[in-house]
mmCIF file of C-alpha atoms in Angstrom:
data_model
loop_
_atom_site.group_PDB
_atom_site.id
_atom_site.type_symbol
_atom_site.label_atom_id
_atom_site.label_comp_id
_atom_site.label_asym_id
_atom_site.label_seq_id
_atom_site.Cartn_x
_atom_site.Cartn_y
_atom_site.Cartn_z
ATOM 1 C CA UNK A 1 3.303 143.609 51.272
ATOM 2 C CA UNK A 2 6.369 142.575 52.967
ATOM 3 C CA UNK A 3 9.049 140.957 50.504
ATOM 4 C CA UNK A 4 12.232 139.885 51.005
ATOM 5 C CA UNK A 5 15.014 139.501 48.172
ATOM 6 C CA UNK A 6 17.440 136.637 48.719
ATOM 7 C CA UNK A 7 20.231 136.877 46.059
ATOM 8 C CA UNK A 8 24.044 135.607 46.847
ATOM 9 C CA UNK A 9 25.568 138.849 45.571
ATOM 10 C CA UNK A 10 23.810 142.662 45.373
ATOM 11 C CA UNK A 11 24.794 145.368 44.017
ATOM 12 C CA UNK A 12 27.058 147.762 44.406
ATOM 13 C CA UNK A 13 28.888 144.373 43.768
ATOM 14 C CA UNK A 14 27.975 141.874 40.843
ATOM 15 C CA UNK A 15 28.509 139.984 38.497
ATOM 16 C CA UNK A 16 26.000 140.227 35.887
ATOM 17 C CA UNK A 17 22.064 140.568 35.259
ATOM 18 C CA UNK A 18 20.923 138.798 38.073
ATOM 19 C CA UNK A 19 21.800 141.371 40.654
ATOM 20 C CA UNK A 20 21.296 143.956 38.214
ATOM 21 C CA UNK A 21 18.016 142.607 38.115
ATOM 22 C CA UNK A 22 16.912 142.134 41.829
ATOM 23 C CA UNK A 23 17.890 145.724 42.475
ATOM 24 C CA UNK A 24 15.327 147.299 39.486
ATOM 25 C CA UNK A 25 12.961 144.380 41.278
ATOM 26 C CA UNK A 26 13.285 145.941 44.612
ATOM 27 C CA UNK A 27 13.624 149.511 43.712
ATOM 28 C CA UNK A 28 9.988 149.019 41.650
ATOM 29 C CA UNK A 29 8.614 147.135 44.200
ATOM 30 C CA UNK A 30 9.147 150.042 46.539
ATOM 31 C CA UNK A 31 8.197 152.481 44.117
ATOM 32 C CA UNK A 32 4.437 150.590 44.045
ATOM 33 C CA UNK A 33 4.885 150.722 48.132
ATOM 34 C CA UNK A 34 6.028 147.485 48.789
ATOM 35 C CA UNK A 35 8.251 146.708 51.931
ATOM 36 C CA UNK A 36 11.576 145.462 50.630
ATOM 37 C CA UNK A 37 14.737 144.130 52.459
ATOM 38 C CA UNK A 38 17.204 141.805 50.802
ATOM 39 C CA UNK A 39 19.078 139.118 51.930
ATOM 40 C CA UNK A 40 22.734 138.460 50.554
ATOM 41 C CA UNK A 41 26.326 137.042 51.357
ATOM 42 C CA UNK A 42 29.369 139.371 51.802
ATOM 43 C CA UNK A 43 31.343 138.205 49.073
ATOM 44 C CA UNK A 44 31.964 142.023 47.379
ATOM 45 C CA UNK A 45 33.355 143.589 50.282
ATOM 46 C CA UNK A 46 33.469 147.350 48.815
ATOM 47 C CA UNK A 47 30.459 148.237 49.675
ATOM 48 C CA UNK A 48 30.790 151.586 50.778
ATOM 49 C CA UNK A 49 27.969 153.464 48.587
ATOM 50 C CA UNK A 50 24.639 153.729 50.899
ATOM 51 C CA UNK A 51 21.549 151.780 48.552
ATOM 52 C CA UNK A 52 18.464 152.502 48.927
ATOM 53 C CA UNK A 53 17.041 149.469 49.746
ATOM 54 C CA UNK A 54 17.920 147.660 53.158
ATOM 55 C CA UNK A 55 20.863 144.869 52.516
ATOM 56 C CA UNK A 56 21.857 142.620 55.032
ATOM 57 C CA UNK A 57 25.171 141.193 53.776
ATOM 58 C CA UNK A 58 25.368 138.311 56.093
ATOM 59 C CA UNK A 59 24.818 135.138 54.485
ATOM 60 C CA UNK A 60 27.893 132.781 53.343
ATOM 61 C CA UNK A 61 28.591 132.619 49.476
ATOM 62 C CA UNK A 62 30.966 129.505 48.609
ATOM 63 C CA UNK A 63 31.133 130.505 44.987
ATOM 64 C CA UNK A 64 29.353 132.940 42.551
ATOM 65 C CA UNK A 65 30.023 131.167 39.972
ATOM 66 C CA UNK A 66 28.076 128.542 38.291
ATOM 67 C CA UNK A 67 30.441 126.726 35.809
ATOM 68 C CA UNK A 68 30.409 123.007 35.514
ATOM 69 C CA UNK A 69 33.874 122.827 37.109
ATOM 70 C CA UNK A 70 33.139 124.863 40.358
ATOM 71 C CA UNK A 71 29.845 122.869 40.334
ATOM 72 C CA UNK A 72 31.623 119.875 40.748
ATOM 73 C CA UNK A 73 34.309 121.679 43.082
ATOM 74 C CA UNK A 74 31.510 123.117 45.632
ATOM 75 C CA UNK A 75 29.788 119.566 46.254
ATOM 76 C CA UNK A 76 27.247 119.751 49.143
ATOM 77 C CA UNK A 77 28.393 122.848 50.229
ATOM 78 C CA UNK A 78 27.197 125.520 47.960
ATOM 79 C CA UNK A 79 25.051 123.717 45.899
ATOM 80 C CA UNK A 80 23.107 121.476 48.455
ATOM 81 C CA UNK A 81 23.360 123.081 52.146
ATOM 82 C CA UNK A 82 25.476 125.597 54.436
ATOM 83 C CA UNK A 83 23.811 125.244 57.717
ATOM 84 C CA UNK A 84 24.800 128.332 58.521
ATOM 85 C CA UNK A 85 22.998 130.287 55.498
ATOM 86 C CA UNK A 86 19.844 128.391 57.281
ATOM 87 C CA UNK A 87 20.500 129.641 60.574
ATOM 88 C CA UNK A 88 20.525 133.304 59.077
ATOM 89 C CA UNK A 89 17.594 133.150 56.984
ATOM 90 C CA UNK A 90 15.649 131.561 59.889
ATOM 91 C CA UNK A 91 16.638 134.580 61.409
ATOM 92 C CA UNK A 92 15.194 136.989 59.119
ATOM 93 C CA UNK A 93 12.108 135.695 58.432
ATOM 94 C CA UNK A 94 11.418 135.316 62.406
ATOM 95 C CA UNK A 95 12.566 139.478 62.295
ATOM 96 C CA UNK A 96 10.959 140.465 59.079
ATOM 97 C CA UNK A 97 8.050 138.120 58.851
ATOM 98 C CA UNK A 98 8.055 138.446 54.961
ATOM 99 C CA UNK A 99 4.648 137.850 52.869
ATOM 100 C CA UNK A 100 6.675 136.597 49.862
ATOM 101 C CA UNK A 101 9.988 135.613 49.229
ATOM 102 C CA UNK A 102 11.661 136.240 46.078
ATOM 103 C CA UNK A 103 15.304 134.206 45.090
ATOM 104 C CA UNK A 104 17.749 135.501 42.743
ATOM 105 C CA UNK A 105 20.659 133.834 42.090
ATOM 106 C CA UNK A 106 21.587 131.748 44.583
ATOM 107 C CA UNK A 107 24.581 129.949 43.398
ATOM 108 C CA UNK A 108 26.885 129.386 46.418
ATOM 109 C CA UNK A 109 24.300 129.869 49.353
ATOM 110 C CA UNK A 110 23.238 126.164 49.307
ATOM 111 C CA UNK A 111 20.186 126.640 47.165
ATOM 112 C CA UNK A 112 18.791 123.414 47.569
ATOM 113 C CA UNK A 113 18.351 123.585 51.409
ATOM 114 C CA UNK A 114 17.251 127.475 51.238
ATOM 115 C CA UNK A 115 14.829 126.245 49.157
ATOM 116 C CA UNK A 116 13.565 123.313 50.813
ATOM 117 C CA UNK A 117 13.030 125.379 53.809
ATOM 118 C CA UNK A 118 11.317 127.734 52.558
ATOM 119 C CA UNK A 119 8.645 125.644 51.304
ATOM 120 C CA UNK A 120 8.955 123.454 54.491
ATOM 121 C CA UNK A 121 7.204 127.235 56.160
ATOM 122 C CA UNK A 122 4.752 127.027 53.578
ATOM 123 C CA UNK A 123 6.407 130.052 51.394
ATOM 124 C CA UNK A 124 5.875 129.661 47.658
ATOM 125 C CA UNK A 125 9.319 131.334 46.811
ATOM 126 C CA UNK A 126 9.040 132.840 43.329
ATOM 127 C CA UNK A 127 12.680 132.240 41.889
ATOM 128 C CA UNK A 128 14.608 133.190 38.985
ATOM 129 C CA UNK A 129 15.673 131.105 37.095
ATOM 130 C CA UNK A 130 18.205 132.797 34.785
ATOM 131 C CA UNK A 131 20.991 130.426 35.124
ATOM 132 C CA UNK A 132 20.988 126.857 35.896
ATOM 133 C CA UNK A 133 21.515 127.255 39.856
ATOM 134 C CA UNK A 134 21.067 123.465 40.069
ATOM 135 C CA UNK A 135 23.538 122.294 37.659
ATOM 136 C CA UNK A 136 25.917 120.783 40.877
ATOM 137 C CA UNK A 137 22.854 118.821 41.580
ATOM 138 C CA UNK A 138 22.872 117.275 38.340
ATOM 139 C CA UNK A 139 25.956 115.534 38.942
ATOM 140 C CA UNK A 140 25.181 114.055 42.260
ATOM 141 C CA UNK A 141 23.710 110.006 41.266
ATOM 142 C CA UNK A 142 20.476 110.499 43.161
ATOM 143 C CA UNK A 143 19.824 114.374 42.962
ATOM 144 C CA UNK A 144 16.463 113.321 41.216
ATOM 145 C CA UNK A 145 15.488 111.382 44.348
ATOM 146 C CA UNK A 146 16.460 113.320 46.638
ATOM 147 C CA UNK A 147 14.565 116.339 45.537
ATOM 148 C CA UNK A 148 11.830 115.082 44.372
ATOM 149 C CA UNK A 149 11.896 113.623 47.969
ATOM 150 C CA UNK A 150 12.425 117.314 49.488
ATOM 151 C CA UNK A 151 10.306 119.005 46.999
ATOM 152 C CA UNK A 152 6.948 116.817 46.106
ATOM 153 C CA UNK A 153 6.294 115.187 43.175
ATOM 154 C CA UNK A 154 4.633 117.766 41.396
ATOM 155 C CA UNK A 155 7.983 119.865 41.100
ATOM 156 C CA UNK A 156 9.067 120.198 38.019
ATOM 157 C CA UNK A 157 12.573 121.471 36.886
ATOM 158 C CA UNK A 158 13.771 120.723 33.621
ATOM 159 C CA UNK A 159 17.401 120.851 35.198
ATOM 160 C CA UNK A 160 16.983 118.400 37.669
ATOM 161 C CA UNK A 161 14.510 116.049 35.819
#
């Protein structure tokens, strides 16, 4: 199977267990023959070490970080849409043509619109949900509508509910 890892930082950089965590994902997936290639911004720029696992660092991050202040600082950009994230994944999945599509965190990349997308091409992303990645949608007045309007009814997510 084909799978590609989106997550808005990857190791050698990161922050914390979410990158930590795609990489074991990847790396096992592999290990069980899987066809893995991972999607992520730029943002740690010493990446000199060689993974094992093909990285393409060229998506946009606007922040890593998921506090309620840089929430509210990032508005549409990094929490809603960066047209240009789109662009690039469109990209990818043209080159790749993935059978699944797994999404770590995604703080920063414009989750919302990634997302929306994806399930626009009929992909079922499976995403993790280890920190609230929506929590700058919770302070827009009419994120409820509006996703519920991107994503279907039957979308649930106790964040945005």
């Amino acid at each position: 199977m084909r799978i590609l890892l989106i997550s808005n930082v990857f190791p050698p950089g990161f922050i914390g267990g979410y990158e930590l965590g795609a990489l074991e994902i990847g790396r096992g997936l592999t290990q069980r023959g899987h066809e893995i290639e991972v999607l992520t911004s730029d943002y740690f720029t010493d990446d000199a070490s060689q993974m094992d696992l093909p990285v393409h660092r060229i998506l946009s991050c606007a922040s890593p970080n998921r506090s309620m202040a840089d929430a509210a600082a990032d508005g549409v950009g990094g929490s809603f849409l960066l047209p240009r994230n789109l662009r690039l994944l469109s990209s990818e999945i043209i080159r790749f043509k993935p059978d699944r599509i797994l999404c770590f965190n995604m703080a920063g990349l414009g989750p919302l619109g990634l997302l929306q997308y994806l399930v626009g091409l009929g992909y079922r992303p499976v995403v993790f949900l280890m920190d609230d990645i929506f929590k700058a949608s919770t302070l827009h007045p009419d994120a409820r509508r509006n996703f519920r309007r991107g994503f279907g009814r039957g979308t649930h997510l106790s964040q945005v509910a």
